[in-house]
mmCIF file of C-alpha atoms in Angstrom:
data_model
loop_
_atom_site.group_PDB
_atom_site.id
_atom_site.type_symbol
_atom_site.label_atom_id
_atom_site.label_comp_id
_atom_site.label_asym_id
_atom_site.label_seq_id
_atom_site.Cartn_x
_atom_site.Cartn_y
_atom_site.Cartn_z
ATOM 1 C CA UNK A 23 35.393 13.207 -8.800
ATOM 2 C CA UNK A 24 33.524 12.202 -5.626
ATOM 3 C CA UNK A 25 35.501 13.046 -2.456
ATOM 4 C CA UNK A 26 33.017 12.081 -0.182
ATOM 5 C CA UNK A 27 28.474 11.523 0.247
ATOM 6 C CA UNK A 28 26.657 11.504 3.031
ATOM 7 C CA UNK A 29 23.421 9.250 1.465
ATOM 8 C CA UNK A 30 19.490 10.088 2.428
ATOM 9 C CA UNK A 31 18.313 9.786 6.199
ATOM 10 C CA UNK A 32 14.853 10.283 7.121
ATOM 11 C CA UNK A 33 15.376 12.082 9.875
ATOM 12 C CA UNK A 34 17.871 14.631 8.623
ATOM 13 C CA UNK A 35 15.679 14.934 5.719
ATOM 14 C CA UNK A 36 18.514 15.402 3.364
ATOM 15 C CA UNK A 37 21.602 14.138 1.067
ATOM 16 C CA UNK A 38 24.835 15.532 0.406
ATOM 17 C CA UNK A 39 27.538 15.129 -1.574
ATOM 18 C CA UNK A 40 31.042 16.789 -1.887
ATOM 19 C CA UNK A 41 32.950 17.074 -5.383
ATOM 20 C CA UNK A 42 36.005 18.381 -6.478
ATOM 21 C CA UNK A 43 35.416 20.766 -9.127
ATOM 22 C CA UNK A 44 37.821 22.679 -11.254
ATOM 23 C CA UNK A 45 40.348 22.269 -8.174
ATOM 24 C CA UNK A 46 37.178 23.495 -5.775
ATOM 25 C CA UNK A 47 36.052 21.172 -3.413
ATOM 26 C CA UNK A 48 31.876 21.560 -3.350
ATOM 27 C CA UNK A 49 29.537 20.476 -1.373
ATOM 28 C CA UNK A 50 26.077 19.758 -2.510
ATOM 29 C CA UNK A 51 23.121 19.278 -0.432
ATOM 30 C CA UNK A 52 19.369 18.642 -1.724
ATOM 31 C CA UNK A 53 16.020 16.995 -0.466
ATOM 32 C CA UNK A 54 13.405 18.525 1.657
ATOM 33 C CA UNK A 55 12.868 22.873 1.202
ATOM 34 C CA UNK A 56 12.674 23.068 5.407
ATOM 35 C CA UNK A 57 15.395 21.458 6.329
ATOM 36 C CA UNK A 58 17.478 22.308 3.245
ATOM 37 C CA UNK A 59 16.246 26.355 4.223
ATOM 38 C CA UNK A 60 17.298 25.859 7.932
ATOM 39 C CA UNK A 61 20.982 24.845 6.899
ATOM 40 C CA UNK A 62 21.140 28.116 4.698
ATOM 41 C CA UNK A 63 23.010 31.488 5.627
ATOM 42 C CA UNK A 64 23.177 33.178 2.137
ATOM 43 C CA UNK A 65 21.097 32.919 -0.977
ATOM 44 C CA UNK A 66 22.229 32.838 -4.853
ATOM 45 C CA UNK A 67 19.533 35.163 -6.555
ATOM 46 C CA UNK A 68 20.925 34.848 -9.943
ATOM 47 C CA UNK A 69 22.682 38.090 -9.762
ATOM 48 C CA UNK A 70 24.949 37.946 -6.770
ATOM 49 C CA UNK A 71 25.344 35.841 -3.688
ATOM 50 C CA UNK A 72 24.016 37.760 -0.445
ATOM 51 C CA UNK A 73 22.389 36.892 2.925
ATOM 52 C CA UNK A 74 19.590 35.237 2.873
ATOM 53 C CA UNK A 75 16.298 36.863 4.526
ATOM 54 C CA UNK A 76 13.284 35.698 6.277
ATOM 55 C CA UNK A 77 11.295 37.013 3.281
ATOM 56 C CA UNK A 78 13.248 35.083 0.969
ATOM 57 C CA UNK A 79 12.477 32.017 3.345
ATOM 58 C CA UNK A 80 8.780 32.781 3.018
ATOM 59 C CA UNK A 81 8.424 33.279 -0.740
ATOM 60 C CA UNK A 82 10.150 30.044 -0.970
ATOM 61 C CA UNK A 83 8.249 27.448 0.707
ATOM 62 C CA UNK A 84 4.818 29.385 -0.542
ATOM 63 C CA UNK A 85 5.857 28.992 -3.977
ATOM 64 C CA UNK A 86 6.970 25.329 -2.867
ATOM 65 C CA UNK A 87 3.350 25.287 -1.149
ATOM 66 C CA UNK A 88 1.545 26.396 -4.265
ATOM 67 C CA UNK A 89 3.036 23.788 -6.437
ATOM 68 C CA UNK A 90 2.777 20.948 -3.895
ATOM 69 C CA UNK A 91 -0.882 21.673 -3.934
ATOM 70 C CA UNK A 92 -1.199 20.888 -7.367
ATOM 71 C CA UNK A 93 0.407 17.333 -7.112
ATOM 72 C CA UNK A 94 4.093 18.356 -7.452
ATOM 73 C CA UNK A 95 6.990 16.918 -5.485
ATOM 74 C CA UNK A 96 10.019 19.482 -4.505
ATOM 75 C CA UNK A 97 13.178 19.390 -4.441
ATOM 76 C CA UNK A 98 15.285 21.598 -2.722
ATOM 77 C CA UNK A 99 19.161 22.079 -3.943
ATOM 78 C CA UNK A 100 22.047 24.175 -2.021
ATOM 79 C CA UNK A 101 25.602 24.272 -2.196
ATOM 80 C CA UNK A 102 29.147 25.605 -0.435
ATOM 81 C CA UNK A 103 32.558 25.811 -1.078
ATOM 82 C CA UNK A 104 34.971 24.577 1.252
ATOM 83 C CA UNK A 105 38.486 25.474 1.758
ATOM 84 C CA UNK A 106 39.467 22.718 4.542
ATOM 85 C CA UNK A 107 39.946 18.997 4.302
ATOM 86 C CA UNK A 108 36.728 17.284 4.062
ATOM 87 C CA UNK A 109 37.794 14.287 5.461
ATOM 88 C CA UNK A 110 38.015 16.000 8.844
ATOM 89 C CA UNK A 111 34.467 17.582 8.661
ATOM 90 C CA UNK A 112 31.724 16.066 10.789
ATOM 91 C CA UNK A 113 28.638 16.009 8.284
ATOM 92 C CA UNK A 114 26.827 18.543 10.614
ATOM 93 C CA UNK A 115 29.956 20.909 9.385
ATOM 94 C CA UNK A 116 29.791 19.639 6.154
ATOM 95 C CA UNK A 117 25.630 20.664 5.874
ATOM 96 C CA UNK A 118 25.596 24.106 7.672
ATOM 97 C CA UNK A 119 26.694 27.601 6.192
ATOM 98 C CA UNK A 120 24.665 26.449 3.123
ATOM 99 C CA UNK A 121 24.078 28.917 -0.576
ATOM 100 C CA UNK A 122 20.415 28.612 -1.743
ATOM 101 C CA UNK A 123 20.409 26.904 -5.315
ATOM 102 C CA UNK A 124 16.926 26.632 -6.078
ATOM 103 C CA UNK A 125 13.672 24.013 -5.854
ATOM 104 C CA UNK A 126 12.561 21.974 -8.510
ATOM 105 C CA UNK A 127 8.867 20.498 -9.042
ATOM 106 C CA UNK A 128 8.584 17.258 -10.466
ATOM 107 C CA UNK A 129 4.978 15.963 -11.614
ATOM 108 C CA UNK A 130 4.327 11.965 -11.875
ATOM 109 C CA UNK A 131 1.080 11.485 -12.509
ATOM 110 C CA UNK A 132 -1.529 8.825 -11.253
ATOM 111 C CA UNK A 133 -2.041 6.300 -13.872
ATOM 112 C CA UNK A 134 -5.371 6.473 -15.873
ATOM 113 C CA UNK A 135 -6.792 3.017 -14.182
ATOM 114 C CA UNK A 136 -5.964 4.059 -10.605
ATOM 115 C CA UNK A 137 -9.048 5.507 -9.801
ATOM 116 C CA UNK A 138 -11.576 3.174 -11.200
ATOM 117 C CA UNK A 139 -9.390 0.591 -8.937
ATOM 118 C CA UNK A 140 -9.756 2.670 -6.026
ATOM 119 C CA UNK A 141 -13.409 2.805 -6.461
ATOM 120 C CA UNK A 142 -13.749 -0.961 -7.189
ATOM 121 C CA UNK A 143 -11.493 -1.766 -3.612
ATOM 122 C CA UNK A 144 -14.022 1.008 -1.447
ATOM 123 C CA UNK A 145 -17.113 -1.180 -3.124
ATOM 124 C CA UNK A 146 -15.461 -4.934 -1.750
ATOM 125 C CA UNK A 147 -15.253 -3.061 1.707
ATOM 126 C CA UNK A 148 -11.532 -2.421 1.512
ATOM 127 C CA UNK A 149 -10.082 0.170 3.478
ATOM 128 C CA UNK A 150 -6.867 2.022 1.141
ATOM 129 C CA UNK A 151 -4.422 4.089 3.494
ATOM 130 C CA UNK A 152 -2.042 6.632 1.518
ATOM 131 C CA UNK A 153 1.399 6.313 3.460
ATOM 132 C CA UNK A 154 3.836 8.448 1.567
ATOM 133 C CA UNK A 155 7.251 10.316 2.264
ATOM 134 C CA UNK A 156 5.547 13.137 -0.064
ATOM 135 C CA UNK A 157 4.758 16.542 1.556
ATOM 136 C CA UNK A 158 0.824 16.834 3.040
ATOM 137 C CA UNK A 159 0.162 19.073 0.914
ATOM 138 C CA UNK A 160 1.168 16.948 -2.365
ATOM 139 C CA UNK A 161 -0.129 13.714 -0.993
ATOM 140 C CA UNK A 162 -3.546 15.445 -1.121
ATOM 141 C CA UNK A 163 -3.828 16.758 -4.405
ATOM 142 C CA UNK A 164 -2.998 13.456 -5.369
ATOM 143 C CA UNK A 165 -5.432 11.776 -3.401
ATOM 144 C CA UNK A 166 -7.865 13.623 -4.984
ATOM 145 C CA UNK A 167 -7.092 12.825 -8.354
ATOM 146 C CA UNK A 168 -7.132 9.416 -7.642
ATOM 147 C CA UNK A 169 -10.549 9.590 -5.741
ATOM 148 C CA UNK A 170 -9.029 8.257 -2.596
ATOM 149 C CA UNK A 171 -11.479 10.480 -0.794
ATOM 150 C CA UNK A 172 -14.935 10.942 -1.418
ATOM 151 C CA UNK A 173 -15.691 13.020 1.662
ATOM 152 C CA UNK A 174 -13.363 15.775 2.513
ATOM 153 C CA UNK A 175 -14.439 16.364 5.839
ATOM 154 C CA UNK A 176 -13.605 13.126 6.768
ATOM 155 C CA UNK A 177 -10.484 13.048 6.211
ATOM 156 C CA UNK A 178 -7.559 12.758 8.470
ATOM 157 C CA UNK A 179 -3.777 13.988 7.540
ATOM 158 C CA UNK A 180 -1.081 12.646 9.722
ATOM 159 C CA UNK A 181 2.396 14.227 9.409
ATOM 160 C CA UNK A 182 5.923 12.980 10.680
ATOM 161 C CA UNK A 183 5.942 15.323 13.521
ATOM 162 C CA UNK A 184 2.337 14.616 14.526
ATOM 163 C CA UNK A 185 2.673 10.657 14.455
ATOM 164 C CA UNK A 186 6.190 10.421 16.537
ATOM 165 C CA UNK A 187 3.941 12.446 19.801
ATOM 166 C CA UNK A 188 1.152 9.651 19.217
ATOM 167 C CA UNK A 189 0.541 6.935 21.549
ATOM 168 C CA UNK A 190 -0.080 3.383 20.011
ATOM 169 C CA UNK A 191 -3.916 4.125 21.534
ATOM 170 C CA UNK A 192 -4.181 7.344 19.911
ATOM 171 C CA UNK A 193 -2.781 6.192 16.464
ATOM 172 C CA UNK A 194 -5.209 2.881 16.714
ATOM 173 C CA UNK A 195 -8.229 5.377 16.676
ATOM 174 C CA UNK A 196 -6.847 7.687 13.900
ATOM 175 C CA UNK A 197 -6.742 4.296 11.953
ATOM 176 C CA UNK A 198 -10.289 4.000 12.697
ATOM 177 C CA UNK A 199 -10.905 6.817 10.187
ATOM 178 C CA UNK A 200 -12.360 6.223 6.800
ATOM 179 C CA UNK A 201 -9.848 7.983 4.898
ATOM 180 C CA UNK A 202 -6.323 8.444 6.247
ATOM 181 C CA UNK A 203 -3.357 10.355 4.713
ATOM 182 C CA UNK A 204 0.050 9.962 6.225
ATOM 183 C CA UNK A 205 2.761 12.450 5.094
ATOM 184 C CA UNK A 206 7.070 12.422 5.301
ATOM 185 C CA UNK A 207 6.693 8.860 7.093
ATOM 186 C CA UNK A 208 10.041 6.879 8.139
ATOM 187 C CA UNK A 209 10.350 3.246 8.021
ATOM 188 C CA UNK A 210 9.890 2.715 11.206
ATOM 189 C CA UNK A 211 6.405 4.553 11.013
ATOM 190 C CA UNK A 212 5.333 2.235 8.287
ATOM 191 C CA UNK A 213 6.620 -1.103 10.446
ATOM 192 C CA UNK A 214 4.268 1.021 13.632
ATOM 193 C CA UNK A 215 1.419 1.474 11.835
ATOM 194 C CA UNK A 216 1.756 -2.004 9.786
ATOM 195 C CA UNK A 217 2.057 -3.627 12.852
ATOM 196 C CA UNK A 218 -0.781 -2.001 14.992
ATOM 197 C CA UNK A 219 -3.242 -2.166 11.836
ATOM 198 C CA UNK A 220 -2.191 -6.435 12.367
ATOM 199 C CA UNK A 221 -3.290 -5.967 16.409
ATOM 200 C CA UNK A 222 -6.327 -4.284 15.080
ATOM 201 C CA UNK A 223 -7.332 -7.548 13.544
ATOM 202 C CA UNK A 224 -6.657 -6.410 9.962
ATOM 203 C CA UNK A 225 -5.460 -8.619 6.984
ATOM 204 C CA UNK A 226 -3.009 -6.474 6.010
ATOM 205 C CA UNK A 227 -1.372 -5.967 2.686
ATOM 206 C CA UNK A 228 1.125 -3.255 1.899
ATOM 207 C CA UNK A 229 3.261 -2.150 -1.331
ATOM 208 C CA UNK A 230 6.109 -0.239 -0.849
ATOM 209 C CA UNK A 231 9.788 -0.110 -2.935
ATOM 210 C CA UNK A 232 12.848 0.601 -0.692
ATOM 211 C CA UNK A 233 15.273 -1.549 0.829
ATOM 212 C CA UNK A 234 14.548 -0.088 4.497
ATOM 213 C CA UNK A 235 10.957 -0.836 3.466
ATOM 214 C CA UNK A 236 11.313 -4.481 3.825
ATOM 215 C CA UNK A 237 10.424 -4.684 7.382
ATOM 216 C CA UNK A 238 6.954 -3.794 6.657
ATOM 217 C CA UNK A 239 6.813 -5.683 4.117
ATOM 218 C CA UNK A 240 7.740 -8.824 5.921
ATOM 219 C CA UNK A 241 5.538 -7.780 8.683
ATOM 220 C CA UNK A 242 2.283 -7.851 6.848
ATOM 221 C CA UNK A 243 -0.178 -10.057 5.891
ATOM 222 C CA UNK A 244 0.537 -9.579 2.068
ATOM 223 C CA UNK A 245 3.619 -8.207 1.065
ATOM 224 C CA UNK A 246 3.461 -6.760 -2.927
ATOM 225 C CA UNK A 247 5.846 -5.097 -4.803
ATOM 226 C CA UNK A 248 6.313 -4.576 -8.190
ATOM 227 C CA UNK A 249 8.788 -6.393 -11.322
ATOM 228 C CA UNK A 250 9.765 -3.187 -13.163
ATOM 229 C CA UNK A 251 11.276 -0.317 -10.531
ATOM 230 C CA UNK A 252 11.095 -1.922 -7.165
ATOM 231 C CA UNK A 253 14.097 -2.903 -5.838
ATOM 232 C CA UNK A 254 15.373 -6.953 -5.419
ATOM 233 C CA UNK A 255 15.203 -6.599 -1.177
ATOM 234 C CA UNK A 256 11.594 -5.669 -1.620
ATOM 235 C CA UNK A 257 10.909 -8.151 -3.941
ATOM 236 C CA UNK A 258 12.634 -10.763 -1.727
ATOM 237 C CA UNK A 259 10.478 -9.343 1.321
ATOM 238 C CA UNK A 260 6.792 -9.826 -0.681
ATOM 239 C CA UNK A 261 4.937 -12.688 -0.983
ATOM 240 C CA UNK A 262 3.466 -11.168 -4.394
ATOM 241 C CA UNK A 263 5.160 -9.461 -6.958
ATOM 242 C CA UNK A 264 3.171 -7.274 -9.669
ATOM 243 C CA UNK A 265 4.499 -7.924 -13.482
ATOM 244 C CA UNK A 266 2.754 -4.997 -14.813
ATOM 245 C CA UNK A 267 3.499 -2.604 -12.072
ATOM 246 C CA UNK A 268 -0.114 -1.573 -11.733
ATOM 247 C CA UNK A 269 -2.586 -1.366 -8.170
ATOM 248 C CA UNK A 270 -5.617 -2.255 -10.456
ATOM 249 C CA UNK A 271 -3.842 -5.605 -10.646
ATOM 250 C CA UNK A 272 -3.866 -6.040 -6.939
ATOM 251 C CA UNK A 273 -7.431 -5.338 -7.220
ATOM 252 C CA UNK A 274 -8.307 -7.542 -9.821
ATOM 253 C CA UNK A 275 -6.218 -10.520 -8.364
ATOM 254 C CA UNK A 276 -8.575 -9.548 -4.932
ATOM 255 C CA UNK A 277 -11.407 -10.434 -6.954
ATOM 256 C CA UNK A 278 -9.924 -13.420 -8.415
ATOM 257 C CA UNK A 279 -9.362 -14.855 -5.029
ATOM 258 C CA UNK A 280 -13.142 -14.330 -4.166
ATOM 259 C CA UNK A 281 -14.245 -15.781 -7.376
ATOM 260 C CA UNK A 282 -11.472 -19.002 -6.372
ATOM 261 C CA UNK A 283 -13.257 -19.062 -2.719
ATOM 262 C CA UNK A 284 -17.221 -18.651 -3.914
ATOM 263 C CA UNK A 285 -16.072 -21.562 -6.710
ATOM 264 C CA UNK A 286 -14.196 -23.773 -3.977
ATOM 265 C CA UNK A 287 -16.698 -23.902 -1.745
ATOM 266 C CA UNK A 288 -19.464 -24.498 -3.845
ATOM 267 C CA UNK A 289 -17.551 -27.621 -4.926
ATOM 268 C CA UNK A 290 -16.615 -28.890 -1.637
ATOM 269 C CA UNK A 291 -20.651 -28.435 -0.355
ATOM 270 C CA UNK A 292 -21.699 -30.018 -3.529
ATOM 271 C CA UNK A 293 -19.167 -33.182 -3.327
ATOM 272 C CA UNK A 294 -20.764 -33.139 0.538
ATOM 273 C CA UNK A 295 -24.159 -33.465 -0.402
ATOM 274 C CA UNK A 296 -23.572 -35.957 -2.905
ATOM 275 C CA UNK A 297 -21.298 -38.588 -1.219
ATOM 276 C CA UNK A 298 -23.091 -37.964 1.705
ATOM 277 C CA UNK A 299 -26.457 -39.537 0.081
ATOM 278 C CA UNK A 300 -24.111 -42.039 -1.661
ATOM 279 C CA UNK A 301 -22.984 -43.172 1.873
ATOM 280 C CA UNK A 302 -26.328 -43.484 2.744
ATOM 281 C CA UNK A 303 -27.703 -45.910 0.221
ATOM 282 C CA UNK A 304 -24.503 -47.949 0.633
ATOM 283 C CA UNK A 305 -25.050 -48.193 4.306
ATOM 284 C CA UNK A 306 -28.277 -49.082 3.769
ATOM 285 C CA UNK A 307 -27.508 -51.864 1.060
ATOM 286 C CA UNK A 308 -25.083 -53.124 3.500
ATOM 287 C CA UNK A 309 -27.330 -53.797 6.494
ATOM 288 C CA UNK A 310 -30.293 -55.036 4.467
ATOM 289 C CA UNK A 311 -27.612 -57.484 2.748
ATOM 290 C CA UNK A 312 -26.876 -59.035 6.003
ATOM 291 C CA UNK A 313 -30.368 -58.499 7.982
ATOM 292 C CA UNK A 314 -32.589 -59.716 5.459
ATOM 293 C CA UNK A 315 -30.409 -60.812 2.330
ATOM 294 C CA UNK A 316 -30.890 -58.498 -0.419
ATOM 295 C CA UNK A 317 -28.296 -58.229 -2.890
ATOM 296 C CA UNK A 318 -26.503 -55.166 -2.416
ATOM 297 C CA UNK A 319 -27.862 -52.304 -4.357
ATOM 298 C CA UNK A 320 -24.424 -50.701 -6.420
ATOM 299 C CA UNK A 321 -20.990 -52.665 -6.347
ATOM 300 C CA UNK A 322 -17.829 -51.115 -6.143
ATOM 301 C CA UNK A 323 -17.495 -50.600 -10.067
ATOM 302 C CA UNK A 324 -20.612 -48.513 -9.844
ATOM 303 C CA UNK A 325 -19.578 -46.943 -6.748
ATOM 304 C CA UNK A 326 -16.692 -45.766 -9.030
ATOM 305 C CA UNK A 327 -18.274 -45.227 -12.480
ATOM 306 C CA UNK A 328 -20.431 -42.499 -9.760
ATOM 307 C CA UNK A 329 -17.178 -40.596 -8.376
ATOM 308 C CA UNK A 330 -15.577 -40.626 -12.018
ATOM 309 C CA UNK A 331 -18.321 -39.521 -14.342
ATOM 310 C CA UNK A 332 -21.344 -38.175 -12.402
ATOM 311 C CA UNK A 333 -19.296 -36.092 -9.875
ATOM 312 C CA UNK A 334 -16.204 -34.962 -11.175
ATOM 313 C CA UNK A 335 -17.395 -33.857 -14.606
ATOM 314 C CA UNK A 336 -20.731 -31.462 -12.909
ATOM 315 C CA UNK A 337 -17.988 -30.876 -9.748
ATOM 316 C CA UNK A 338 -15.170 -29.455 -13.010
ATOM 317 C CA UNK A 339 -17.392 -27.316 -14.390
ATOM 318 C CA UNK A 340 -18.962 -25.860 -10.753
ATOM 319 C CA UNK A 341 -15.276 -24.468 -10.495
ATOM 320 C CA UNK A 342 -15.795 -22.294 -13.839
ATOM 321 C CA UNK A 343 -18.889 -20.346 -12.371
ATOM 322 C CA UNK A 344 -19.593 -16.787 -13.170
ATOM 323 C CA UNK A 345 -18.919 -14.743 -9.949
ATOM 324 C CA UNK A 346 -21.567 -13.718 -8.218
ATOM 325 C CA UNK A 347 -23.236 -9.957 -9.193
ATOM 326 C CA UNK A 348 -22.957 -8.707 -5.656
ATOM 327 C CA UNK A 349 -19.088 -10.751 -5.085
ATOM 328 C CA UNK A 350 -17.079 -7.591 -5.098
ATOM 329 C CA UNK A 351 -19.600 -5.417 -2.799
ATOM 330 C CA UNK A 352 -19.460 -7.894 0.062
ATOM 331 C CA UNK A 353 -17.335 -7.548 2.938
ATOM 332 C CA UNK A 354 -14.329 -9.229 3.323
ATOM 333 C CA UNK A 355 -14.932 -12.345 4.974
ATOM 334 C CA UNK A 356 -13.791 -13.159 8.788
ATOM 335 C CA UNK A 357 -10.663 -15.566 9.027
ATOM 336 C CA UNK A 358 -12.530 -16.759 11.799
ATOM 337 C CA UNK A 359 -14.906 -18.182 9.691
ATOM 338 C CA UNK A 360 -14.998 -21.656 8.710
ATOM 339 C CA UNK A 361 -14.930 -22.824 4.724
ATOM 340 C CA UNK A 362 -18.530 -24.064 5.002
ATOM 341 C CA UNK A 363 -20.231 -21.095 6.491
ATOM 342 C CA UNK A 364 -22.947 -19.793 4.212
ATOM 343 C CA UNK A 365 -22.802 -15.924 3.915
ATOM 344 C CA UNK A 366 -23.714 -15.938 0.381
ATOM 345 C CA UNK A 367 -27.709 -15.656 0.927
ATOM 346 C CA UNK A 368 -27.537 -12.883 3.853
ATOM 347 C CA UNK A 369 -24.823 -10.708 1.310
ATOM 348 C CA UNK A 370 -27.009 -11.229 -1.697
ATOM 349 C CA UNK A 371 -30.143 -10.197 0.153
ATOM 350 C CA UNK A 372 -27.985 -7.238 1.706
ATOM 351 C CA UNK A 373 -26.591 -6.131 -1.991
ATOM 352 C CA UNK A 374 -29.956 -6.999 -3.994
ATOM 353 C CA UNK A 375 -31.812 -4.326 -1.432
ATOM 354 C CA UNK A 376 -29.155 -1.428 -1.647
ATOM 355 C CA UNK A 377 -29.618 -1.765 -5.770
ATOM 356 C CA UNK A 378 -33.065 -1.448 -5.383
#
């Protein structure tokens, strides 16, 4: 039986919860190996419970090191018994004096598609930022698996400690960098950064899963979240919601939208064009028709049998065009830009001469 839980809190770090256990009342206390170590005065080394030592302290978070390095997440478990009523403990009392369980390491692998997506979003210009709650060292190794990197000197590895002493000034030219890793962030560091990448001119769209994560969410440009493990406040927060639970679908639906805006505005320039010349030879009808008295050269049925047959059929199918080769190596477009604005020949030249 539960006799009292102390949930997750990003700044402590760590959870607790006390049970009462063959008439013992336990306290157990996991999350991250640091803080979980610091709380610790004796150590359970599967023979005996003794003091723990700095050594022990050491081998610990290497070993925790060594497997975070090769994509692993750890979790750190401890424990006490308590002979006073918990209901009168403070939760600092309750997560002090602390037994060292153990660590586990937990691998969830990148899905097979995620690179090839990441690779398709650097060629359409899009910059990907890794924000994660994961140890440095963990977010790396999956970052490169995933290819989120291609140079390793540029890189640039932000942790928790590291981004609460930076200015908004100095964190606005970190997110200058190419490739960016943040590590252990809060929710309030993903609402900062969200919110400065917006002052930055940025579209921004973010994907993120927990219920203090909906700030951000709201904040951005493009909130996503996905249908299958993401939770309903998320969900509610986004303005796009994933069915398959996959990032290659935000990049695909990307280039969807471009193929949407290249169609659109081929349409709109081509309905232009031809009204516009339409226009013309009605205006001119018109004012020979009362100048000089020449019948009118098309009536109104013809004026219509035009718009209904030779526009909108040629106008339909204009909307079903192939995208364009170079359409997902072009940069994204300015907002700033108007609809009509004709990038397509300075891009294609661009694209046409880095193939070659």
């Amino acid at each position: 039986p539960k006799l009292r839980e102390y949930g997750f809190d990003s700044s402590r770090k760590m959870m607790s919860t006390a049970r009462n256990i063959d008439d013992q009342k336990v306290v157990y206390v996991k999350w991250a190996a640091k803080r979980i170590l610091n709380a610790c005065t004796q150590i359970f080394d599967w023979t005996q419970i003794r003091k723990i030592q700095k050594r022990d302290k050491d081998k610990i978070l290497s070993h925790i090191d060594e497997f975070a390095s090769q994509s692993m997440r750890n979790l750190t478990m401890a424990y006490k018994i308590i002979d006073s009523n918990i209901t009168s403990m403070t939760m600092q009392e309750t997560e002090s004096d602390l037994i060292f369980l153990w660590f586990t390491s937990i691998l969830d692998p990148a899905r097979e598609e995620v690179p090839a997506a990441i690779q398709a979003a650097y060629n359409a210009k899009i910059k990907v930022i890794m924000i994660t709650w994961d140890h440095w060292l963990t977010a790396q190794a999956i970052a490169k698996k995933i290819w989120l990197v291609k140079d390793w000197e540029e890189i640039l590895i932000i942790k928790w400690e590291d981004l609460r002493q930076k200015t908004d000034i100095q964190l606005l030219n970190d997110l200058k960098n190419p490739y960016i890793i943040f590590s252990r962030t809060s929710p309030e560091d993903k609402l900062r950064i969200v919110s400065l990448l917006k002052q930055w001119h940025n579209i921004v769209a973010v994907t993120w899963d927990w219920v203090n994560d909906a700030p951000a969410l709201k904040e951005a440009s493009i909130g996503v979240s996905m249908w299958k493990i993401w939770t309903d406040v998320a969900k509610e927060a986004s303005e796009i919601v994933l069915l398959d639970d996959s990032f290659s679908s935000l990049v695909n639906a990307i280039r969807e939208w471009r193929i949407i805006y290249q169609n659109l505005k081929k349409t709109i320039l081509s309905s232009i064009t031809s009204n516009g010349w339409e226009l013309f030879a009605v205006l001119m009808s018109l004012i020979a028709k009362a100048f000089w008295h020449i019948p009118i050269a098309i009536n109104h049925v013809q004026i219509l049998a035009v718009d209904l047959i030779w526009e909108v059929l040629p106008l339909t199918m204009v909307t079903n065009d192939q995208p364009m080769p170079w359409m997902m190596e072009a940069k994204p477009r300015s907002v700033k830009n108007h609809l009509l604005r004709s990038e397509e020949r300075r891009v294609g030249k661009e694209c046409r001469s880095r193939w070659s």
